[in-house]
Amino acid sequence: MEEPAVSEASFCLQKITITDYCKDDYQYEEVPADDEFSLQEDDEDLSKALQTIQEQTEDAHILALQSVLTSEKSVSEIPEAMDDFFCNFLVRLGMSRTLDCFQTEWYELIERGAFKAKDVGLVPTVYTQNQQLQAENMRLRKDLDSYKLAANKAKEAFLKMQKERDFHRMHHKRVVQEKNRLICDIKRLKAHYASYEPVLKQLTEKYQNTLRQKMLTSLERDRAVGQVTGLQATLHNLESGYAVQSPVTKAAHERKKGLEGPTQKALREARQQKMLDAERSSYGPVKDSEKTGKRYPKDSEFPVDSHADPLLARAKECTQPLKTGVYKLGNTLKVHDLAVSCLAVHPQRDVVVTGSDDRLWKMWALPDGNIIMTGEGHTDWLSGCCFHPSGTQLVTSSGDATVRIWDLSKRGCILTLEGHAQAVWDCSWHSCGDFVASASMDSTSKIWDVNSERCRYTLRGHKDSVNSIEFLPFSNTVLTSSADKTLSLWDARTGLHVQTFYGHLHSCNHATFNVKGDMIASCDSRGVLKLWDIRQSVPIMSVDAGPRPANQAAFDYSGRTVAVASGDGSVKVLYLELGQLSSLRGHGEEEVHSVAFDHKK
């Protein structure tokens, strides 16, 4: 209910009333008489003195009148009527029925003339002041409670900040201590490394001197062997009664041996050996097979580099223009419990083999993903896998420093090749199926003879881990990539280094040939993909697909598209003719380790 209009008016009057203690807004300045109007000692004019006294008297009178005016009430205060006081009281308490009864009876009495409103009187100002004080007291109590609540919150926040300050202070001290300890360790390691530098220099010099001595010794041995062979042939001819026929070829080229390469030297010695064998078979009895045969009779012969790659014809037939967006996600298969580290596509059937960190390899069919076979035997994670050219066998490499060959018909391991000192990163079959190449973390690569079950050559030359290895199809050329930021070409027949490619600024993770064999694609740990011309040994294209690492690269059968397994969970596809790079996503944010094209389709 709303209060009566009389109460509101009285309330407004009380609000605008000026009490005795109020003053005007203008601030008057008091001027002490002794300081401002004191007579100067040197001024003795009587008229001036009288004028000054008169002015002081007038000022005093004005001040007195001002104090009297300000002490009087400018607006008279009208006390509240008795009936308004009761009505306001009942309204405040919510006693509506009592209010109705009071107003009815009050106005009836006034109408009958029992009394008049002015005879009743006014409410004493004490009650009004008490109500105002009570309301002010309640307001102050509310303000006090709110201030207490704010003070408690501020106290809690202050205590929390103190605890956080103490925590961060302790953390800062611990970080400073760790920093100082690391600084001391770094200084100690630098001093330790500095102490090893002269030793390393000495060992390097000794190693180079030893290599020179070894080379000179090999030359002397070859010269001595040639002389002994010539003398034996001469002696054999003398004993047989024929004219002396000395090896003219050996004598004619004796001075040019220092300029011959290892391949020419091997061919020349083989040609001379055939001539000597022909002379022996013509002029003397046949020697024992143990003396004339090979040291390892089971060793395989490397094929001649004259076989044609059947994929070249199909690559030449591919003349359709490239189109982006042709690769789409067809199916997602979960076949391992841990990360998949490698995969290989069967050369004849729709079958894929995957290797994983769970130490297993699994063979499954496309496109439904049914498991065909599971291989168990490695004692550490698998790093690489590759099918035999006929598709009947599989080679795998692992972190247990071994290479295993599996017979798919027997569903088991038939050969374990051991020789690396550290984990093996990759493996590859030769197109003839008799040789396997492996790359290891021990900075070496090895060429294995499957028939004799031994290592034919150890490829030494990289200064850091060898991360990938691959045979050029239908060739004896081997390609390796290393963490020393280089790529290398090797001759598998002799185990000698042929060519080195420089250009990467970070560790090379993988390198592969195109189908024609005239281009190489390599990728490094910062996602940079480079394409190389083998004949020029320089990069012809460089594409930044980073900053996450690029783990593996693969050409399609036409050689015009390169796919890269990226560390950001995608497969980057580079269209060489269009110069466009697109991303295929489907692995989320997990790192993609391997990628391959199916050349059958």
Coordinates of C-alpha atoms in Angstrom, one line a residue:
M1 CA 0.0 0.0 0.0
E2 CA 1.1 3.5 -0.7
E3 CA 1.4 6.1 2.1
P4 CA -1.0 9.0 2.2
A5 CA -0.3 12.3 0.4
V6 CA 0.0 14.2 3.7
S7 CA 2.7 11.9 4.9
E8 CA 4.6 12.4 1.6
A9 CA 4.3 16.1 1.9
S10 CA 5.5 16.2 5.4
F11 CA 8.3 14.0 4.5
C12 CA 9.3 16.3 1.7
L13 CA 9.2 19.2 4.0
Q14 CA 11.5 17.5 6.4
K15 CA 13.9 16.8 3.6
I16 CA 14.2 20.4 2.4
T17 CA 14.1 22.1 5.8
I18 CA 17.4 23.9 6.6
T19 CA 18.4 23.3 10.2
D20 CA 20.2 25.6 12.6
Y21 CA 23.5 23.9 11.8
C22 CA 23.4 24.5 8.0
K23 CA 25.3 27.4 6.4
D24 CA 25.3 29.1 3.1
D25 CA 27.3 27.6 0.3
Y26 CA 29.6 30.7 0.1
Q27 CA 32.6 30.4 2.3
Y28 CA 33.4 33.6 4.0
E29 CA 37.0 34.5 4.8
E30 CA 37.8 35.7 8.3
V31 CA 40.1 38.7 8.4
P32 CA 41.8 39.2 11.7
A33 CA 41.7 42.9 12.7
D34 CA 45.1 42.8 14.3
D35 CA 46.9 41.5 11.2
E36 CA 45.2 43.2 8.3
F37 CA 44.3 46.6 9.7
S38 CA 47.0 47.3 12.2
L39 CA 48.5 50.8 12.0
Q40 CA 51.9 51.3 10.6
E41 CA 54.4 52.8 12.9
D42 CA 55.4 55.5 10.5
D43 CA 51.8 56.5 9.7
E44 CA 50.5 59.1 12.3
D45 CA 47.7 60.7 10.1
L46 CA 44.6 61.1 12.4
S47 CA 42.1 61.2 9.5
K48 CA 43.4 57.9 8.2
A49 CA 43.3 56.3 11.7
L50 CA 39.6 57.4 12.1
Q51 CA 38.7 56.1 8.7
T52 CA 40.3 52.8 9.5
I53 CA 38.4 52.5 12.8
Q54 CA 35.1 53.3 11.1
E55 CA 35.7 50.6 8.4
Q56 CA 36.5 48.0 11.1
T57 CA 33.3 48.9 12.9
E58 CA 31.2 48.5 9.7
D59 CA 32.8 45.1 9.0
A60 CA 32.0 43.9 12.5
H61 CA 28.4 45.0 12.1
I62 CA 28.1 43.2 8.8
L63 CA 29.5 40.0 10.3
A64 CA 27.0 40.2 13.2
L65 CA 24.1 40.6 10.8
Q66 CA 25.2 37.7 8.8
S67 CA 25.5 35.4 11.8
V68 CA 21.9 36.4 12.9
L69 CA 20.5 35.7 9.4
T70 CA 22.2 32.3 9.1
S71 CA 21.0 31.3 12.6
E72 CA 17.3 31.8 11.6
K73 CA 15.4 29.2 9.9
S74 CA 14.8 29.9 6.3
V75 CA 11.9 27.4 6.0
S76 CA 9.8 26.6 9.0
E77 CA 9.6 22.9 9.9
I78 CA 6.0 21.6 10.1
P79 CA 5.6 18.6 12.4
E80 CA 3.7 15.6 11.1
A81 CA 0.0 15.3 12.0
M82 CA -1.2 12.7 14.4
D83 CA -3.5 10.8 12.0
D84 CA -0.7 10.8 9.3
F85 CA 1.7 9.4 11.9
F86 CA -0.6 6.5 12.8
C87 CA -1.5 5.8 9.1
N88 CA 2.2 5.7 8.1
F89 CA 3.0 3.5 11.1
L90 CA 0.2 0.9 10.2
V91 CA 1.3 1.0 6.5
R92 CA 4.9 0.3 7.5
L93 CA 3.8 -2.7 9.6
G94 CA 1.4 -4.0 6.8
M95 CA -1.7 -3.8 9.1
S96 CA -4.1 -3.0 6.3
R97 CA -7.3 -4.0 8.1
T98 CA -6.5 -2.0 11.2
L99 CA -5.7 0.9 9.0
D100 CA -9.1 0.7 7.3
C101 CA -10.9 0.6 10.7
F102 CA -8.8 3.5 12.0
Q103 CA -9.5 5.7 9.0
T104 CA -13.2 4.9 9.1
E105 CA -13.7 5.6 12.7
W106 CA -11.4 8.7 12.6
Y107 CA -13.3 10.4 9.8
E108 CA -16.7 9.4 11.4
L109 CA -15.7 11.2 14.5
I110 CA -14.6 14.2 12.6
E111 CA -17.9 14.2 10.6
R112 CA -20.0 14.0 13.8
G113 CA -18.0 16.9 15.2
A114 CA -16.7 15.0 18.2
F115 CA -13.4 16.8 17.7
K116 CA -11.4 18.6 15.1
A117 CA -8.1 17.6 13.5
K118 CA -6.3 20.7 14.7
D119 CA -7.4 20.0 18.3
V120 CA -5.7 16.6 18.3
G121 CA -2.3 18.1 17.9
L122 CA 0.9 17.2 16.1
V123 CA 3.4 14.4 16.7
P124 CA 6.3 15.4 18.8
T125 CA 9.5 15.8 16.8
V126 CA 11.2 13.3 19.1
Y127 CA 9.3 10.4 17.6
T128 CA 10.1 11.5 14.1
Q129 CA 13.8 11.9 14.9
N130 CA 13.8 8.5 16.5
Q131 CA 12.3 6.9 13.4
Q132 CA 14.9 8.7 11.3
L133 CA 17.7 7.6 13.6
Q134 CA 16.4 4.0 13.5
A135 CA 16.3 4.0 9.7
E136 CA 19.8 5.4 9.6
N137 CA 21.0 2.8 12.1
M138 CA 19.6 0.0 10.0
R139 CA 21.2 1.4 6.9
L140 CA 24.5 1.7 8.7
R141 CA 24.2 -1.9 9.9
K142 CA 23.6 -3.1 6.4
D143 CA 26.6 -1.1 5.2
L144 CA 28.7 -2.6 8.1
D145 CA 27.7 -6.2 7.1
S146 CA 28.6 -5.5 3.4
Y147 CA 31.9 -4.0 4.5
K148 CA 32.6 -7.0 6.7
L149 CA 31.8 -9.4 3.8
A150 CA 34.1 -7.4 1.5
A151 CA 36.8 -7.4 4.1
N152 CA 36.6 -11.2 4.5
K153 CA 36.8 -11.7 0.8
A154 CA 39.7 -9.3 0.6
K155 CA 41.4 -11.2 3.4
E156 CA 40.9 -14.6 1.7
A157 CA 42.2 -13.1 -1.6
F158 CA 45.2 -11.7 0.3
L159 CA 46.0 -15.0 1.9
K160 CA 45.6 -16.8 -1.4
M161 CA 47.9 -14.3 -3.1
Q162 CA 50.4 -14.7 -0.2
K163 CA 50.4 -18.5 -0.8
E164 CA 50.8 -18.1 -4.5
R165 CA 53.6 -15.6 -3.9
D166 CA 55.3 -18.1 -1.6
F167 CA 54.8 -20.9 -4.1
H168 CA 56.2 -18.9 -7.1
R169 CA 59.0 -17.6 -4.9
M170 CA 60.0 -21.2 -4.1
H171 CA 59.6 -22.3 -7.7
H172 CA 61.7 -19.4 -8.8
K173 CA 64.4 -20.4 -6.4
R174 CA 64.3 -24.0 -7.6
V175 CA 64.5 -22.9 -11.2
V176 CA 67.4 -20.7 -10.4
Q177 CA 69.2 -23.6 -8.7
E178 CA 68.5 -25.9 -11.6
K179 CA 69.7 -23.2 -14.0
N180 CA 72.9 -22.8 -12.0
R181 CA 73.4 -26.5 -11.9
L182 CA 72.8 -26.8 -15.7
I183 CA 75.3 -24.0 -16.3
C184 CA 77.9 -25.8 -14.2
D185 CA 77.2 -29.1 -16.1
I186 CA 77.5 -27.3 -19.4
K187 CA 80.8 -25.7 -18.4
R188 CA 82.0 -29.1 -17.2
L189 CA 80.9 -30.8 -20.4
K190 CA 82.6 -28.1 -22.5
A191 CA 85.8 -28.5 -20.6
H192 CA 85.5 -32.3 -21.0
Y193 CA 84.8 -31.9 -24.7
A194 CA 87.7 -29.5 -25.1
S195 CA 89.9 -32.1 -23.5
Y196 CA 88.8 -34.7 -26.1
E197 CA 89.4 -32.5 -29.2
P198 CA 93.2 -33.0 -29.4
V199 CA 92.7 -36.7 -28.9
L200 CA 90.1 -36.8 -31.7
K201 CA 92.4 -34.9 -33.9
Q202 CA 95.2 -37.4 -33.2
L203 CA 92.9 -40.3 -33.8
T204 CA 91.7 -38.8 -37.1
E205 CA 95.2 -38.3 -38.3
K206 CA 96.1 -41.8 -37.3
Y207 CA 93.0 -43.1 -39.1
Q208 CA 94.0 -41.2 -42.3
N209 CA 97.5 -42.4 -42.1
T210 CA 96.3 -46.0 -41.6
L211 CA 94.1 -45.7 -44.6
R212 CA 97.0 -44.4 -46.7
Q213 CA 99.2 -47.3 -45.5
K214 CA 96.4 -49.7 -46.2
M215 CA 96.0 -48.4 -49.7
L216 CA 99.8 -48.5 -50.4
T217 CA 99.8 -52.0 -48.9
S218 CA 97.0 -53.1 -51.2
L219 CA 98.9 -51.7 -54.2
E220 CA 102.0 -53.5 -53.2
R221 CA 100.1 -56.7 -52.7
D222 CA 98.4 -56.5 -56.1
R223 CA 101.8 -55.8 -57.7
A224 CA 103.3 -58.7 -55.9
V225 CA 100.4 -61.0 -56.8
G226 CA 100.7 -60.0 -60.4
Q227 CA 104.4 -60.7 -60.5
V228 CA 104.0 -64.0 -58.8
T229 CA 101.2 -64.9 -61.3
G230 CA 103.4 -63.9 -64.2
L231 CA 106.3 -65.9 -62.9
Q232 CA 104.1 -69.0 -62.3
A233 CA 102.8 -68.8 -65.8
T234 CA 106.3 -68.4 -67.2
L235 CA 107.5 -71.3 -65.2
H236 CA 104.6 -73.4 -66.3
N237 CA 105.3 -72.6 -69.9
L238 CA 109.0 -73.4 -69.5
E239 CA 108.1 -76.7 -67.9
S240 CA 105.7 -77.6 -70.7
G241 CA 108.3 -76.8 -73.4
Y242 CA 106.6 -73.8 -74.9
A243 CA 107.8 -70.3 -75.6
V244 CA 107.6 -67.9 -72.8
Q245 CA 104.5 -65.7 -72.9
S246 CA 104.5 -63.0 -70.2
P247 CA 101.3 -61.1 -69.4
V248 CA 101.8 -58.1 -71.6
T249 CA 98.6 -56.5 -70.4
K250 CA 99.8 -56.5 -66.8
A251 CA 103.1 -55.0 -67.7
A252 CA 101.6 -52.4 -70.0
H253 CA 99.3 -51.1 -67.4
E254 CA 101.5 -51.4 -64.4
R255 CA 102.1 -47.7 -64.3
K256 CA 98.4 -46.8 -64.8
K257 CA 97.1 -48.7 -61.8
G258 CA 97.1 -45.6 -59.6
L259 CA 94.7 -43.8 -62.0
E260 CA 92.2 -46.7 -62.4
G261 CA 89.0 -46.8 -60.4
P262 CA 88.0 -49.7 -58.3
T263 CA 85.5 -51.0 -60.9
Q264 CA 88.0 -50.9 -63.8
K265 CA 90.6 -52.5 -61.6
A266 CA 88.3 -55.4 -60.7
L267 CA 87.3 -55.9 -64.3
R268 CA 91.0 -55.9 -65.4
E269 CA 92.0 -58.4 -62.8
A270 CA 89.0 -60.6 -63.7
R271 CA 90.1 -60.4 -67.4
Q272 CA 93.7 -61.4 -66.5
Q273 CA 92.4 -64.2 -64.3
K274 CA 90.4 -65.6 -67.2
M275 CA 93.5 -65.4 -69.5
L276 CA 95.6 -67.3 -67.0
D277 CA 92.9 -69.9 -66.5
A278 CA 92.7 -70.4 -70.2
E279 CA 96.5 -70.8 -70.4
R280 CA 96.5 -73.2 -67.5
S281 CA 93.8 -75.3 -69.1
S282 CA 95.7 -75.3 -72.5
Y283 CA 99.2 -76.0 -71.2
G284 CA 98.8 -77.9 -68.0
P285 CA 96.6 -80.3 -66.0
V286 CA 93.4 -79.1 -64.2
K287 CA 93.9 -77.9 -60.6
D288 CA 91.7 -79.0 -57.7
S289 CA 88.3 -77.4 -57.5
E290 CA 89.1 -76.3 -54.0
K291 CA 92.0 -74.2 -55.2
T292 CA 90.3 -72.8 -58.3
G293 CA 86.7 -72.4 -56.9
K294 CA 85.2 -69.5 -54.9
R295 CA 85.8 -69.0 -51.2
Y296 CA 82.0 -69.0 -50.6
P297 CA 80.5 -71.3 -53.2
K298 CA 76.9 -70.3 -52.2
D299 CA 77.4 -66.6 -53.0
S300 CA 75.1 -65.2 -55.5
E301 CA 76.2 -63.3 -58.6
F302 CA 75.0 -59.7 -59.1
P303 CA 72.9 -59.4 -62.3
V304 CA 74.0 -57.2 -65.2
D305 CA 72.4 -53.7 -65.3
S306 CA 70.7 -54.4 -68.6
H307 CA 67.2 -55.6 -67.5
A308 CA 64.3 -53.3 -68.4
D309 CA 61.9 -52.1 -65.7
P310 CA 58.3 -53.3 -66.7
L311 CA 56.8 -50.3 -65.0
L312 CA 58.5 -47.9 -67.4
A313 CA 56.2 -48.8 -70.2
R314 CA 53.2 -48.0 -68.0
A315 CA 54.7 -44.8 -66.9
K316 CA 55.2 -43.7 -70.5
E317 CA 51.6 -44.5 -71.3
C318 CA 50.3 -42.2 -68.6
T319 CA 49.6 -39.0 -70.5
Q320 CA 46.4 -37.8 -68.8
P321 CA 46.6 -34.4 -67.2
L322 CA 46.9 -34.2 -63.5
K323 CA 43.9 -33.3 -61.3
T324 CA 44.0 -32.3 -57.7
G325 CA 41.6 -33.7 -55.2
V326 CA 41.5 -37.2 -56.7
Y327 CA 42.7 -38.9 -53.5
K328 CA 40.0 -39.4 -50.8
L329 CA 39.7 -41.5 -47.6
G330 CA 38.2 -44.9 -48.5
N331 CA 38.5 -46.8 -45.3
T332 CA 40.1 -46.7 -41.8
L333 CA 41.5 -50.0 -40.4
K334 CA 42.8 -50.5 -36.9
V335 CA 45.1 -53.5 -37.0
H336 CA 47.7 -52.8 -34.3
D337 CA 47.6 -51.8 -30.6
L338 CA 50.5 -49.3 -30.9
A339 CA 51.8 -46.9 -33.6
V340 CA 52.2 -48.3 -37.2
S341 CA 55.8 -47.5 -38.2
C342 CA 56.0 -49.0 -41.7
L343 CA 53.9 -50.6 -44.5
A344 CA 54.5 -52.4 -47.8
V345 CA 52.1 -53.2 -50.7
H346 CA 52.2 -56.7 -52.3
P347 CA 53.6 -56.6 -55.8
Q348 CA 50.9 -58.9 -57.3
R349 CA 47.9 -59.0 -54.9
D350 CA 45.7 -56.6 -53.0
V351 CA 47.5 -57.3 -49.8
V352 CA 49.3 -54.9 -47.4
V353 CA 51.8 -55.6 -44.6
T354 CA 52.2 -53.2 -41.7
G355 CA 54.8 -53.2 -38.9
S356 CA 54.2 -51.7 -35.6
D357 CA 55.8 -50.7 -32.3
D358 CA 54.1 -53.7 -30.7
R359 CA 56.9 -55.9 -32.3
L360 CA 54.5 -57.6 -34.7
W361 CA 53.9 -57.4 -38.4
K362 CA 50.5 -58.1 -39.9
M363 CA 49.3 -59.0 -43.4
W364 CA 45.8 -57.9 -44.2
A365 CA 43.6 -57.8 -47.3
L366 CA 42.3 -54.8 -49.1
P367 CA 39.8 -53.2 -48.9
D368 CA 38.0 -54.9 -46.1
G369 CA 41.1 -55.2 -43.8
N370 CA 40.8 -58.9 -42.9
I371 CA 43.9 -60.2 -41.1
I372 CA 45.7 -62.9 -43.2
M373 CA 48.8 -63.5 -41.2
T374 CA 50.7 -62.2 -38.2
G375 CA 54.5 -62.4 -37.7
E376 CA 56.0 -62.6 -34.2
G377 CA 59.7 -62.9 -33.5
H378 CA 61.3 -59.5 -33.2
T379 CA 62.1 -58.4 -29.6
D380 CA 61.7 -54.6 -30.3
W381 CA 59.7 -52.3 -32.5
L382 CA 59.6 -52.8 -36.3
S383 CA 61.1 -50.1 -38.5
G384 CA 60.8 -51.4 -42.0
C385 CA 59.3 -54.1 -44.2
C386 CA 59.6 -55.0 -47.9
F387 CA 58.1 -57.8 -50.1
H388 CA 60.2 -60.1 -52.2
P389 CA 59.8 -59.2 -56.0
S390 CA 57.8 -62.5 -56.4
G391 CA 55.7 -61.8 -53.3
T392 CA 56.5 -65.1 -51.6
Q393 CA 58.8 -63.7 -48.9
L394 CA 59.0 -60.7 -46.6
V395 CA 62.0 -58.9 -45.1
T396 CA 61.6 -56.8 -41.9
S397 CA 64.0 -54.6 -39.9
S398 CA 63.7 -53.9 -36.2
G399 CA 65.1 -51.9 -33.3
D400 CA 66.6 -55.2 -32.0
A401 CA 69.5 -54.7 -34.6
T402 CA 68.4 -57.7 -36.7
V403 CA 67.0 -58.2 -40.1
R404 CA 64.6 -61.2 -40.5
I405 CA 63.4 -62.9 -43.7
W406 CA 60.0 -64.6 -43.5
D407 CA 58.6 -67.3 -45.8
L408 CA 54.9 -66.5 -46.3
S409 CA 54.1 -70.1 -47.3
K410 CA 55.7 -71.5 -44.2
R411 CA 54.2 -68.6 -42.1
G412 CA 57.5 -68.2 -40.2
C413 CA 61.0 -66.8 -40.1
I414 CA 63.5 -68.7 -42.1
L415 CA 66.6 -66.4 -41.7
T416 CA 67.9 -63.9 -39.2
L417 CA 70.7 -61.6 -40.3
E418 CA 72.8 -60.2 -37.5
G419 CA 75.7 -57.8 -37.8
H420 CA 74.5 -54.3 -37.0
A421 CA 75.6 -52.7 -33.7
Q422 CA 72.5 -50.6 -33.2
A423 CA 68.9 -50.5 -34.3
V424 CA 68.1 -51.1 -38.0
W425 CA 66.0 -48.4 -39.6
D426 CA 65.1 -49.7 -43.0
C427 CA 65.5 -52.7 -45.4
S428 CA 65.0 -53.3 -49.1
W429 CA 65.0 -56.3 -51.6
H430 CA 67.0 -56.4 -54.8
S431 CA 65.0 -56.9 -57.9
C432 CA 66.6 -60.3 -58.5
G433 CA 65.5 -61.4 -55.0
D434 CA 69.0 -62.7 -54.0
F435 CA 70.2 -59.6 -52.0
V436 CA 68.8 -57.6 -49.1
A437 CA 70.0 -54.1 -48.1
S438 CA 69.7 -52.7 -44.5
A439 CA 70.4 -49.3 -43.0
S440 CA 71.2 -48.9 -39.3
M441 CA 71.7 -46.3 -36.6
D442 CA 75.3 -47.3 -36.3
S443 CA 76.1 -45.1 -39.4
T444 CA 76.5 -48.1 -41.7
S445 CA 74.5 -50.0 -44.3
K446 CA 74.9 -53.7 -45.3
I447 CA 74.4 -55.7 -48.4
W448 CA 73.3 -59.3 -47.4
D449 CA 73.4 -62.4 -49.6
V450 CA 70.3 -64.4 -49.0
N451 CA 71.7 -67.6 -50.5
S452 CA 75.0 -67.6 -48.6
E453 CA 73.3 -66.0 -45.5
R454 CA 76.2 -63.6 -45.0
C455 CA 77.0 -59.9 -45.3
R456 CA 78.7 -59.3 -48.7
Y457 CA 79.6 -55.6 -48.1
T458 CA 79.4 -53.0 -45.4
L459 CA 78.8 -49.5 -46.8
R460 CA 80.7 -47.0 -44.7
G461 CA 80.8 -43.2 -45.3
H462 CA 77.9 -41.6 -43.5
K463 CA 78.8 -39.8 -40.3
D464 CA 75.5 -40.3 -38.6
S465 CA 72.5 -42.7 -38.5
V466 CA 71.5 -44.1 -41.9
N467 CA 67.7 -43.7 -41.9
S468 CA 66.6 -45.3 -45.2
I469 CA 68.0 -47.5 -48.0
E470 CA 66.6 -48.6 -51.3
F471 CA 67.7 -50.4 -54.5
L472 CA 67.1 -48.8 -57.8
P473 CA 64.7 -51.3 -59.5
F474 CA 66.5 -53.7 -61.9
S475 CA 69.9 -52.2 -61.0
N476 CA 72.8 -52.6 -58.6
T477 CA 72.6 -49.0 -57.4
V478 CA 71.7 -48.4 -53.8
L479 CA 70.4 -45.1 -52.4
T480 CA 70.8 -44.1 -48.7
S481 CA 69.7 -41.1 -46.6
S482 CA 71.3 -40.2 -43.4
A483 CA 71.0 -38.0 -40.3
D484 CA 74.2 -36.2 -41.5
K485 CA 71.9 -34.3 -43.9
T486 CA 73.2 -36.1 -47.1
L487 CA 72.1 -38.7 -49.6
S488 CA 74.5 -41.2 -51.1
L489 CA 74.6 -43.6 -54.1
W490 CA 76.5 -46.9 -53.8
D491 CA 77.5 -49.7 -56.1
A492 CA 76.2 -52.9 -54.6
R493 CA 78.6 -55.1 -56.6
T494 CA 81.7 -53.5 -55.0
G495 CA 80.3 -51.8 -51.9
L496 CA 81.9 -48.5 -53.0
H497 CA 80.5 -45.0 -52.7
V498 CA 79.6 -43.4 -56.0
Q499 CA 77.9 -40.0 -55.4
T500 CA 76.8 -37.7 -52.6
F501 CA 73.9 -35.2 -52.6
Y502 CA 74.2 -32.1 -50.4
G503 CA 71.5 -29.6 -49.8
H504 CA 69.4 -30.5 -46.8
L505 CA 69.8 -28.4 -43.6
H506 CA 68.3 -31.0 -41.3
S507 CA 68.4 -34.8 -40.8
C508 CA 67.2 -36.7 -43.9
N509 CA 64.5 -39.2 -42.9
H510 CA 63.9 -40.9 -46.3
A511 CA 64.8 -40.9 -50.0
T512 CA 63.4 -42.8 -52.9
F513 CA 63.7 -43.2 -56.7
N514 CA 61.0 -42.6 -59.3
V515 CA 60.1 -45.3 -61.7
K516 CA 62.4 -44.1 -64.4
G517 CA 65.3 -43.9 -62.0
D518 CA 66.4 -40.4 -63.1
M519 CA 64.9 -38.5 -60.1
I520 CA 65.1 -38.8 -56.3
A521 CA 62.7 -37.4 -53.7
S522 CA 64.0 -36.9 -50.2
C523 CA 62.5 -35.4 -47.0
D524 CA 64.0 -34.2 -43.7
S525 CA 63.0 -33.7 -40.1
R526 CA 61.7 -30.1 -40.7
G527 CA 59.2 -31.1 -43.4
V528 CA 61.3 -30.0 -46.4
L529 CA 60.8 -32.1 -49.6
K530 CA 63.6 -31.9 -52.3
L531 CA 63.6 -33.4 -55.8
W532 CA 67.0 -34.2 -57.2
D533 CA 68.3 -34.8 -60.8
I534 CA 70.7 -37.8 -60.5
R535 CA 72.7 -36.7 -63.5
Q536 CA 73.3 -33.1 -62.1
S537 CA 73.5 -33.9 -58.4
V538 CA 71.6 -30.8 -57.5
P539 CA 68.0 -30.2 -56.2
I540 CA 65.6 -29.1 -59.0
M541 CA 62.7 -28.4 -56.6
S542 CA 62.4 -27.7 -52.9
V543 CA 59.0 -27.6 -51.1
D544 CA 58.5 -26.7 -47.4
A545 CA 55.7 -28.9 -46.0
G546 CA 56.8 -28.3 -42.4
P547 CA 57.3 -27.4 -39.7
R548 CA 56.5 -30.9 -38.5
P549 CA 58.9 -33.7 -39.8
A550 CA 58.4 -35.5 -43.1
N551 CA 58.9 -39.2 -42.4
Q552 CA 58.6 -40.9 -45.8
A553 CA 58.2 -40.0 -49.5
A554 CA 56.8 -42.0 -52.4
F555 CA 56.4 -41.6 -56.1
D556 CA 53.3 -42.8 -58.0
Y557 CA 53.9 -45.0 -61.1
S558 CA 53.8 -42.0 -63.4
G559 CA 56.5 -40.1 -61.5
R560 CA 54.4 -36.9 -61.6
T561 CA 53.0 -37.1 -58.0
V562 CA 54.9 -37.4 -54.7
A563 CA 53.2 -38.3 -51.4
V564 CA 54.8 -37.4 -48.1
A565 CA 53.9 -38.8 -44.7
S566 CA 53.9 -35.8 -42.4
G567 CA 54.2 -35.4 -38.6
D568 CA 51.2 -33.2 -38.4
G569 CA 48.8 -36.1 -39.0
S570 CA 48.3 -35.6 -42.7
V571 CA 49.7 -36.9 -46.1
K572 CA 51.0 -34.1 -48.3
V573 CA 50.5 -34.7 -52.0
L574 CA 52.7 -32.7 -54.4
Y575 CA 51.6 -32.5 -58.1
L576 CA 54.9 -31.8 -59.9
E577 CA 53.5 -30.5 -63.2
L578 CA 50.9 -28.2 -61.4
G579 CA 53.3 -27.2 -58.6
Q580 CA 50.5 -27.6 -56.1
L581 CA 50.7 -29.1 -52.6
S582 CA 47.5 -30.5 -51.0
S583 CA 46.9 -32.2 -47.6
L584 CA 45.0 -35.5 -47.0
R585 CA 43.7 -35.8 -43.5
G586 CA 42.2 -38.7 -41.7
H587 CA 44.7 -39.6 -38.9
G588 CA 43.7 -36.7 -36.5
E589 CA 46.8 -35.1 -34.9
E590 CA 48.8 -38.4 -34.7
E591 CA 52.1 -38.6 -36.7
V592 CA 52.0 -40.4 -40.0
H593 CA 55.1 -42.6 -40.4
S594 CA 54.7 -44.3 -43.7
V595 CA 53.0 -43.9 -47.1
A596 CA 53.0 -46.0 -50.3
F597 CA 51.4 -46.1 -53.7
D598 CA 49.9 -49.3 -55.2
H599 CA 51.6 -49.5 -58.6
K600 CA 49.2 -52.3 -59.7
K601 CA 46.4 -49.8 -60.1

